[in-house]
Amino acid sequence: MADDRLLHAINRLRHLLEGSPEHASDVIRREGAGAPPVPGALRFVPEGSAPADEATVVYRGDLAAAGGEITLGDDVFVQFETYAAGGYIGVGCPTVFSVTDDVDRAMLVRDAAHAERTGEFPAHVLHPLATILGQDDWIRGTTASVDDGASPTPPSDVVDVGASVAHQREAFSGDEAALVGGYIAAATVLRAATGRFTEPIRVRGFGGAASVARRRPGDHSLVVLDVGERSYVADAVTGGLCAVPAAIADVVGASVRGDVDDALLRRAGATDVDTVLAAVRAALGGTARVSAEEPSHD
């Protein structure tokens, strides 16, 4: 497999594990699913199961959510660790952190609360090679319990990377769900944005007076960044990024906490928050990504 093809496979695996297949090439077909192939789809299989080809990526090792490690190609390793272990391991290769038990869950909530109070995030969640298993569910506020050892049922029953990957997640609800969703969204955007800007980056709602307000449950994919004198809105799921006027940034930031008032809307020249959010999402749909795109494989 050529180097750019390998990078493509790694990115597709990352998108799949995060829970956000956005293109046909993100979809990995389940063996025996009975569905016709999707153009551009990749299939990950253990060594010896099938020969490698343009649509099949052969891996060596154990594709398991906690403690697994696989090798792609000759020398690319992907490791799977629990979230609680993140502060004690070195991230020197693509690393997927998972929430597998109450210890991970408690650590995740603790880190999220600390980040919201202080604006400080653990180093392992900001490492550019790290991601969190199933993170898009938390960001979108759609996380549901999954039985230990079971794989989640994906849309159209076609997504899989092997039965040994267990999305062992505990459901968060209420204030905890909002706290965790906002934290993972902010960490995801910071991971991608840190190398893009030379000035310090501040995430709205983390550190400072604004962080004391309670977040509302729901979708936390929109993240407001202040970089120098400019404000940006990023989408933690799609990677979209756009510069916005300060008044628009204020409305988006306040919407996360559910406390948008008429004065904020007037300054933004809007009559309701839904119109502002719809316009921002439309702008994000056609803008640059927070981080560079991977090589094209058309």
Coordinates of C-alpha atoms in Angstrom, one line a residue:
M1 CA 0.0 0.0 0.0
A2 CA 1.4 3.4 -1.0
D3 CA 2.2 5.9 1.7
D4 CA -0.8 8.2 0.8
R5 CA -3.1 5.1 0.6
L6 CA -2.0 4.1 4.1
L7 CA -2.6 7.7 5.4
H8 CA -6.0 7.5 3.8
A9 CA -6.8 4.2 5.6
I10 CA -5.6 5.6 8.9
N11 CA -7.9 8.6 8.5
R12 CA -10.9 6.5 7.5
L13 CA -10.3 4.3 10.6
R14 CA -10.1 7.4 12.8
H15 CA -13.4 8.8 11.4
L16 CA -15.1 5.4 11.8
L17 CA -13.9 5.0 15.4
E18 CA -15.0 8.5 16.3
G19 CA -18.4 7.7 14.9
S20 CA -18.7 10.1 12.0
P21 CA -18.6 8.5 8.5
E22 CA -19.1 11.5 6.2
H23 CA -18.3 10.1 2.8
A24 CA -18.6 6.7 1.1
S25 CA -14.9 6.1 1.7
D26 CA -15.5 6.3 5.5
V27 CA -17.7 3.3 5.4
I28 CA -16.2 -0.1 6.2
R29 CA -18.3 -3.1 5.1
R30 CA -19.2 -5.8 7.6
E31 CA -18.3 -9.3 6.4
G32 CA -21.4 -11.0 5.3
A33 CA -23.7 -8.0 5.6
G34 CA -25.1 -8.8 2.2
A35 CA -25.1 -5.2 1.0
P36 CA -23.5 -4.2 -2.3
P37 CA -20.1 -2.5 -2.1
V38 CA -20.0 1.3 -1.7
P39 CA -17.6 3.0 -4.2
G40 CA -14.5 4.1 -2.3
A41 CA -15.3 2.1 0.8
L42 CA -12.5 0.4 2.8
R43 CA -12.7 -2.9 4.7
F44 CA -10.3 -3.7 7.6
V45 CA -9.6 -7.4 8.0
P46 CA -7.1 -9.3 10.2
E47 CA -4.0 -10.8 8.6
G48 CA -4.7 -14.1 6.9
S49 CA -8.5 -13.4 6.4
A50 CA -8.2 -11.9 2.9
P51 CA -5.6 -10.5 0.6
A52 CA -5.0 -6.8 0.6
D53 CA -6.3 -4.8 -2.4
E54 CA -7.5 -1.3 -3.1
A55 CA -10.6 -1.8 -0.9
T56 CA -9.1 -4.1 1.7
V57 CA -6.7 -3.1 4.5
V58 CA -5.0 -5.9 6.3
Y59 CA -3.9 -5.3 9.8
R60 CA -1.8 -7.3 12.3
G61 CA -2.5 -7.5 16.0
D62 CA -5.6 -7.1 18.2
L63 CA -8.3 -4.6 17.3
A64 CA -9.7 -4.3 20.8
A65 CA -11.1 -1.2 22.4
A66 CA -8.9 -1.3 25.6
G67 CA -5.3 -2.5 25.4
G68 CA -5.4 -3.5 21.7
E69 CA -2.7 -2.6 19.2
I70 CA -2.6 -3.1 15.5
T71 CA -0.1 -2.6 12.7
L72 CA -0.9 -1.2 9.3
G73 CA 1.6 -1.5 6.6
D74 CA 5.2 -2.0 7.6
D75 CA 5.5 0.3 10.5
V76 CA 2.4 2.2 11.4
F77 CA 1.0 1.3 14.9
V78 CA -2.4 2.2 16.3
Q79 CA -2.9 1.7 20.0
F80 CA -6.1 1.4 22.0
E81 CA -6.1 2.6 25.6
T82 CA -8.6 3.3 28.3
Y83 CA -9.3 7.0 29.0
A84 CA -8.1 6.7 32.6
A85 CA -4.7 5.5 31.4
G86 CA -4.2 8.5 29.2
G87 CA -2.3 10.5 31.8
Y88 CA 0.2 7.7 32.3
I89 CA 1.2 6.7 28.8
G90 CA 3.1 8.3 26.0
V91 CA 1.3 9.1 22.7
G92 CA 3.8 8.3 20.0
C93 CA 1.5 6.8 17.5
P94 CA -2.2 7.1 16.6
T95 CA -4.0 6.4 19.9
V96 CA -7.7 5.7 20.5
F97 CA -8.9 6.3 24.1
S98 CA -12.1 4.6 25.2
V99 CA -14.5 4.8 28.2
T100 CA -14.9 1.2 29.3
D101 CA -15.9 1.3 33.0
D102 CA -16.7 3.5 36.0
V103 CA -13.1 4.5 36.5
D104 CA -12.8 5.9 33.0
R105 CA -16.2 7.6 33.3
A106 CA -15.2 9.3 36.6
M107 CA -11.9 10.5 35.1
L108 CA -13.6 11.9 32.1
V109 CA -16.1 13.8 34.2
R110 CA -13.3 15.1 36.4
D111 CA -11.2 16.3 33.5
A112 CA -14.2 17.9 31.9
A113 CA -15.1 19.8 35.1
H114 CA -11.5 20.9 35.6
A115 CA -11.2 22.2 32.0
E116 CA -14.5 24.1 32.3
R117 CA -13.3 25.8 35.5
T118 CA -9.7 26.5 34.5
G119 CA -9.5 26.3 30.7
E120 CA -6.8 23.6 31.1
F121 CA -7.1 20.3 29.2
P122 CA -5.1 17.1 29.8
A123 CA -2.2 16.8 27.4
H124 CA -3.3 13.3 26.1
V125 CA -6.6 14.6 24.8
L126 CA -4.9 17.5 22.9
H127 CA -2.2 15.3 21.3
P128 CA -2.7 15.5 17.5
L129 CA -2.4 11.7 17.2
A130 CA -5.2 11.0 19.8
T131 CA -8.9 10.6 19.5
I132 CA -11.7 9.2 21.6
L133 CA -13.8 6.1 20.7
G134 CA -17.3 7.1 19.7
Q135 CA -16.7 10.8 20.6
D136 CA -19.2 12.1 18.1
D137 CA -22.0 10.6 20.1
W138 CA -21.0 12.6 23.1
I139 CA -20.5 15.8 21.1
R140 CA -23.9 15.5 19.5
G141 CA -25.6 14.5 22.7
T142 CA -26.7 11.1 21.4
T143 CA -24.7 8.7 23.5
A144 CA -26.6 5.6 24.5
S145 CA -25.6 2.6 26.6
V146 CA -24.0 -0.3 24.9
D147 CA -23.7 -3.7 26.5
D148 CA -20.2 -4.8 27.4
G149 CA -18.6 -6.7 24.6
A150 CA -21.2 -5.7 22.0
S151 CA -20.7 -3.6 18.9
P152 CA -23.2 -0.8 18.4
T153 CA -25.8 -1.3 15.6
P154 CA -24.8 1.2 12.9
P155 CA -27.0 3.0 10.4
S156 CA -27.8 0.7 7.5
D157 CA -26.0 -2.2 9.4
V158 CA -22.9 -1.8 7.3
V159 CA -20.2 -0.2 9.6
D160 CA -17.8 -2.5 11.4
V161 CA -14.1 -2.9 12.1
G162 CA -14.2 -6.3 13.6
A163 CA -16.3 -7.8 16.4
S164 CA -13.5 -7.4 18.9
V165 CA -13.9 -3.6 19.0
A166 CA -16.4 -3.2 21.8
H167 CA -17.9 0.3 22.2
Q168 CA -18.2 -0.1 25.9
R169 CA -19.7 3.3 26.9
E170 CA -21.6 4.3 29.9
A171 CA -24.5 6.7 29.2
F172 CA -24.2 10.2 30.5
S173 CA -27.4 12.2 31.2
G174 CA -28.4 15.7 32.2
D175 CA -25.6 18.0 33.4
E176 CA -23.0 15.3 33.0
A177 CA -23.9 14.7 29.4
A178 CA -23.7 18.4 28.6
L179 CA -20.4 18.8 30.5
V180 CA -18.7 15.8 28.7
G181 CA -20.1 16.7 25.3
G182 CA -18.8 20.2 25.5
Y183 CA -15.4 19.1 26.8
I184 CA -14.9 16.5 24.1
A185 CA -16.0 19.0 21.4
A186 CA -13.6 21.6 22.7
A187 CA -10.7 19.2 23.0
T188 CA -11.3 17.9 19.4
V189 CA -11.3 21.5 18.0
L190 CA -8.2 22.4 20.0
R191 CA -6.3 19.3 18.8
A192 CA -6.8 20.4 15.2
A193 CA -6.5 24.2 15.7
T194 CA -3.3 24.4 17.7
G195 CA -1.1 23.9 14.8
R196 CA -3.1 26.3 12.6
F197 CA -2.8 29.5 14.7
T198 CA 0.3 31.1 16.1
E199 CA -1.6 33.2 18.7
P200 CA -3.0 31.7 22.0
I201 CA -6.4 30.1 21.5
R202 CA -9.2 30.5 24.1
V203 CA -12.3 28.3 23.9
R204 CA -15.5 30.1 25.0
G205 CA -17.0 28.5 28.1
F206 CA -13.7 27.1 29.4
G207 CA -12.0 29.2 32.1
G208 CA -13.2 32.6 33.1
A209 CA -16.6 33.9 34.2
A210 CA -18.6 32.4 31.3
S211 CA -17.7 28.8 32.4
V212 CA -19.8 29.0 35.6
A213 CA -23.1 29.0 33.6
R214 CA -24.6 25.5 33.2
R215 CA -24.5 24.1 29.7
R216 CA -27.7 23.0 28.2
P217 CA -28.2 19.3 27.0
G218 CA -28.0 18.6 23.3
D219 CA -25.7 19.2 20.4
H220 CA -22.3 20.7 21.4
S221 CA -20.6 20.4 18.0
L222 CA -20.3 24.2 17.5
V223 CA -17.3 25.6 19.4
V224 CA -16.3 29.3 19.6
L225 CA -12.6 30.2 19.6
D226 CA -11.1 33.5 20.4
V227 CA -7.7 33.9 18.7
G228 CA -6.1 37.3 19.3
E229 CA -8.7 39.9 18.2
R230 CA -10.6 37.5 16.0
S231 CA -13.4 35.0 16.7
Y232 CA -14.1 31.7 14.9
V233 CA -16.7 29.1 15.0
A234 CA -15.6 25.5 14.5
D235 CA -17.6 22.3 14.0
A236 CA -16.1 19.6 16.2
V237 CA -17.7 16.8 14.1
T238 CA -17.1 17.9 10.5
G239 CA -13.9 20.0 11.1
G240 CA -15.4 23.1 9.5
L241 CA -13.9 26.5 10.6
C242 CA -15.0 30.0 9.8
A243 CA -14.2 33.5 11.1
V244 CA -17.3 35.3 12.4
P245 CA -18.1 38.8 13.7
A246 CA -17.8 39.1 17.5
A247 CA -21.6 39.6 17.8
I248 CA -22.3 36.3 16.0
A249 CA -19.7 34.5 18.2
D250 CA -21.4 35.9 21.3
V251 CA -24.8 34.4 20.2
V252 CA -23.3 31.0 19.3
G253 CA -21.4 30.9 22.6
A254 CA -24.4 31.8 24.6
S255 CA -26.6 29.3 22.8
V256 CA -24.5 26.5 24.3
R257 CA -25.7 27.6 27.7
G258 CA -29.2 28.4 26.5
D259 CA -29.0 32.0 27.7
V260 CA -29.3 34.0 24.4
D261 CA -31.1 37.3 25.2
D262 CA -32.7 39.9 23.0
A263 CA -29.7 42.3 23.4
L264 CA -27.3 39.7 22.0
L265 CA -29.6 39.1 19.0
R266 CA -30.0 42.8 18.3
R267 CA -26.2 43.2 18.2
A268 CA -26.0 40.3 15.8
G269 CA -28.7 41.8 13.6
A270 CA -30.9 38.7 14.1
T271 CA -34.4 38.0 15.6
D272 CA -33.9 34.5 16.8
V273 CA -31.0 32.2 17.7
D274 CA -32.0 29.4 15.3
T275 CA -31.5 31.7 12.3
V276 CA -28.0 32.6 13.5
L277 CA -27.1 28.9 14.1
A278 CA -28.5 27.9 10.7
A279 CA -26.5 30.6 8.9
V280 CA -23.3 29.6 10.8
R281 CA -23.7 25.9 9.9
A282 CA -24.3 26.9 6.3
A283 CA -21.1 28.9 6.3
L284 CA -19.2 26.0 7.9
G285 CA -20.4 23.7 5.2
G286 CA -18.3 25.4 2.6
T287 CA -15.3 26.6 4.5
A288 CA -11.8 25.4 5.2
R289 CA -11.2 22.6 7.6
V290 CA -9.7 23.2 11.0
S291 CA -6.8 21.0 10.0
A292 CA -5.4 20.1 6.6
E293 CA -7.2 17.6 4.5
E294 CA -5.7 14.2 3.8
P295 CA -4.5 13.4 0.2
S296 CA -7.2 12.9 -2.4
H297 CA -7.9 9.4 -3.7
D298 CA -10.3 10.1 -6.6

